[in-house]
Amino acid sequence: MANKKRIKSALISVFDKDGLDAIVKQLNSYGVTIYSTGGTQDFIEKLNIPVERVEDLTSYPSILGGRVKTLHPKVFGGILTRRENKTDQEQIAEYEIPEIDLVIVDLYPFEKTVASGASHEDIIEKIDIGGISLIRAAAKNYDDVVIIPSKEQYPAFLNLISQSAETSLADRKTFARDAFNVSSHYDAQIFNYFNQDGIPVFKQSQIKAKTLRYGENPHQQGTFYGDLDAMFDILHGKELSYNNLLDVDAAVNLMDDFKNDDPTFGILKHNNACGFATRKTIKEAYLAALAGDPVSAFGGILISNRPLDETTAKEVNELFCEVVIAPEYDARALEILKEKKNRVILVQKPVVLPKKQFRTALNGILEQDRDLISETVANFEPRTKTVPTAAEMNDLVFANKLVKHTKSNTIVLAKNGQLLASGTGQTSRVDALRQAIHKAQSFNFDLHGAVMASDAFFPFPDCVEIAKNAGITAVVQPGGSVKDQLSIDYCNENGVSMVFTGNRHFKH
């Protein structure tokens, strides 16, 4: 077949040698001439496999502390020569340049070096020059050359050469595609390192991706770009769906604001908390969260800031839920939760959440900093004659964290470390408050002594009046309206305490 090419020679130069031995042995069994450098050459020689030194090919040693090893016409000429081009063939014959049919190379771990907190000097030294050039050259000439740009391609390549050293044009083009994926991702990471607080350019890259069953609805395709394994150990259950991932994201971001608090449990539906509570034990926290809205909890996403024990798992197992997230599970708890075969059980790893957020808008992309502000009592500015009690202050902090993670316009009502109800995603703040009050009363919660949190300021005193009439005694809001004084005056006249944070927490 015309598009079949036999691998007769290979250049191998890699930083990470895991899994390389099987490939080298297979290539040697076909009589492939192997060229190599430095540590890779030593590795191959220890396998008792013949290897030609690139230094002997180029008549130049590795120089500048290893910065220049393969950057030479006798290397790149052998990769880029077009086998069917008469002029190319005449030139490589004239300059005694051997053809190179296979390039196996990887790149210095720039991304990992940055993540490790290494010095600027160490990071700069992990900017690969020779490797990236070899990848691009071999990928460009995929008509004749196979490029293996990282160990992620080792299994597919080893399977390909298990029967012969021949490759098809389709094979080579697939590896070339993978190569440009690797090189473009690498360059994006370098650019973003240099562009911290720099020019506004959107260059984000995720090397890993997972095709989902479908998107938000069955008629929509969906894909997750990222490395879920870096964030979770998936212990049980079906594959996470597009909607699951959105809810898990909302749950993880919400619990991140409570990770250092007393035992706290959350139940979320459609990206909003429908149950949330802090108690002395995680079982008590779960039961209080469930009591907040036992109807909406059905099919929800559950998250805990503490390990789940057997007694808590027994309670959770009575509820149909899609996903359970915790930092740890004891053995018996895990056995119980696994009784539902489709229930997804996740162990959340202690990873730092991204500081940037992106979403498509119109024909472009919006970027913003993640909302990292989480107010404490120290950030509250009392604006009324009546000052919240210590218990009310704690509830105001609790409610204000929740309101930050609830769809706007929103009002959150809380009492004794428990979410009583929230009004979510309303076009009117008054409607959000009325929704929250109605919901709390429908589950027989006593709102007397409860607190209210608002994600944005009150332009009129109507909300504080409605809240007071429902029994609410303390309010937290950003402030900032030109008519703030109207709400302050009402609170002063009716014995309601109110504090300002100075920070709006819209979430759309």
CSV table of N, CA and C in Angstrom, one decimal, residues 377 380-393 396 473-475 491-492 495-499:
chain,number,residue,atom,x,y,z
A,377,VAL,N,-17.1,38.2,60.9
A,377,VAL,CA,-17.7,39.3,61.8
A,377,VAL,C,-16.8,40.5,61.7
A,380,PHE,N,-18.0,43.0,59.2
A,380,PHE,CA,-19.3,43.6,59.3
A,380,PHE,C,-19.3,45.0,59.9
A,381,GLU,N,-20.0,45.9,59.3
A,381,GLU,CA,-20.1,47.2,59.8
A,381,GLU,C,-21.6,47.5,60.3
A,382,PRO,N,-21.8,47.5,61.6
A,382,PRO,CA,-23.1,47.7,62.1
A,382,PRO,C,-23.6,49.1,61.7
A,383,ARG,N,-24.9,49.2,61.2
A,383,ARG,CA,-25.4,50.4,60.7
A,383,ARG,C,-26.7,50.8,61.4
A,384,THR,N,-27.0,50.1,62.5
A,384,THR,CA,-28.3,50.4,63.2
A,384,THR,C,-28.0,50.5,64.7
A,385,LYS,N,-29.0,51.1,65.4
A,385,LYS,CA,-28.8,51.3,66.9
A,385,LYS,C,-28.7,49.9,67.6
A,386,THR,N,-29.6,49.0,67.1
A,386,THR,CA,-29.5,47.6,67.7
A,386,THR,C,-28.4,46.8,67.0
A,387,VAL,N,-27.6,46.2,67.8
A,387,VAL,CA,-26.4,45.5,67.3
A,387,VAL,C,-26.8,44.0,67.4
A,388,PRO,N,-26.4,43.2,66.4
A,388,PRO,CA,-26.7,41.7,66.4
A,388,PRO,C,-26.0,41.1,67.7
A,389,THR,N,-26.7,40.1,68.2
A,389,THR,CA,-26.2,39.3,69.3
A,389,THR,C,-25.0,38.4,68.8
A,390,ALA,N,-24.3,37.8,69.7
A,390,ALA,CA,-23.2,36.9,69.2
A,390,ALA,C,-23.8,35.8,68.4
A,391,ALA,N,-24.9,35.2,68.8
A,391,ALA,CA,-25.5,34.1,68.1
A,391,ALA,C,-26.0,34.6,66.7
A,392,GLU,N,-26.6,35.8,66.6
A,392,GLU,CA,-27.0,36.4,65.4
A,392,GLU,C,-25.8,36.7,64.4
A,393,MET,N,-24.7,37.1,65.0
A,393,MET,CA,-23.5,37.4,64.2
A,393,MET,C,-23.1,36.1,63.6
A,396,LEU,N,-25.3,35.3,60.8
A,396,LEU,CA,-25.1,36.3,59.7
A,396,LEU,C,-23.9,35.8,58.8
A,473,THR,N,-34.8,39.1,62.8
A,473,THR,CA,-34.3,40.1,63.7
A,473,THR,C,-33.0,40.7,63.3
A,474,ALA,N,-32.3,40.1,62.4
A,474,ALA,CA,-30.9,40.7,62.0
A,474,ALA,C,-30.7,40.5,60.5
A,475,VAL,N,-30.1,41.4,59.9
A,475,VAL,CA,-29.9,41.5,58.4
A,475,VAL,C,-28.4,41.8,58.1
A,491,CYS,N,-35.2,49.9,60.2
A,491,CYS,CA,-34.6,48.9,61.2
A,491,CYS,C,-34.6,49.6,62.6
A,492,ASN,N,-34.1,50.8,62.6
A,492,ASN,CA,-34.0,51.5,63.9
A,492,ASN,C,-35.4,51.7,64.6
A,495,GLY,N,-36.5,47.9,65.8
A,495,GLY,CA,-35.6,47.1,66.6
A,495,GLY,C,-35.0,46.0,65.8
A,496,VAL,N,-34.7,46.2,64.5
A,496,VAL,CA,-34.0,45.2,63.7
A,496,VAL,C,-32.6,45.6,63.6
A,497,SER,N,-31.6,44.7,63.8
A,497,SER,CA,-30.2,45.0,63.6
A,497,SER,C,-29.8,44.8,62.1
A,498,MET,N,-28.9,45.6,61.6
A,498,MET,CA,-28.4,45.4,60.3
A,498,MET,C,-27.0,45.8,60.2
A,499,VAL,N,-26.2,44.9,59.4
A,499,VAL,CA,-24.8,45.2,59.2
A,499,VAL,C,-24.6,45.2,57.7
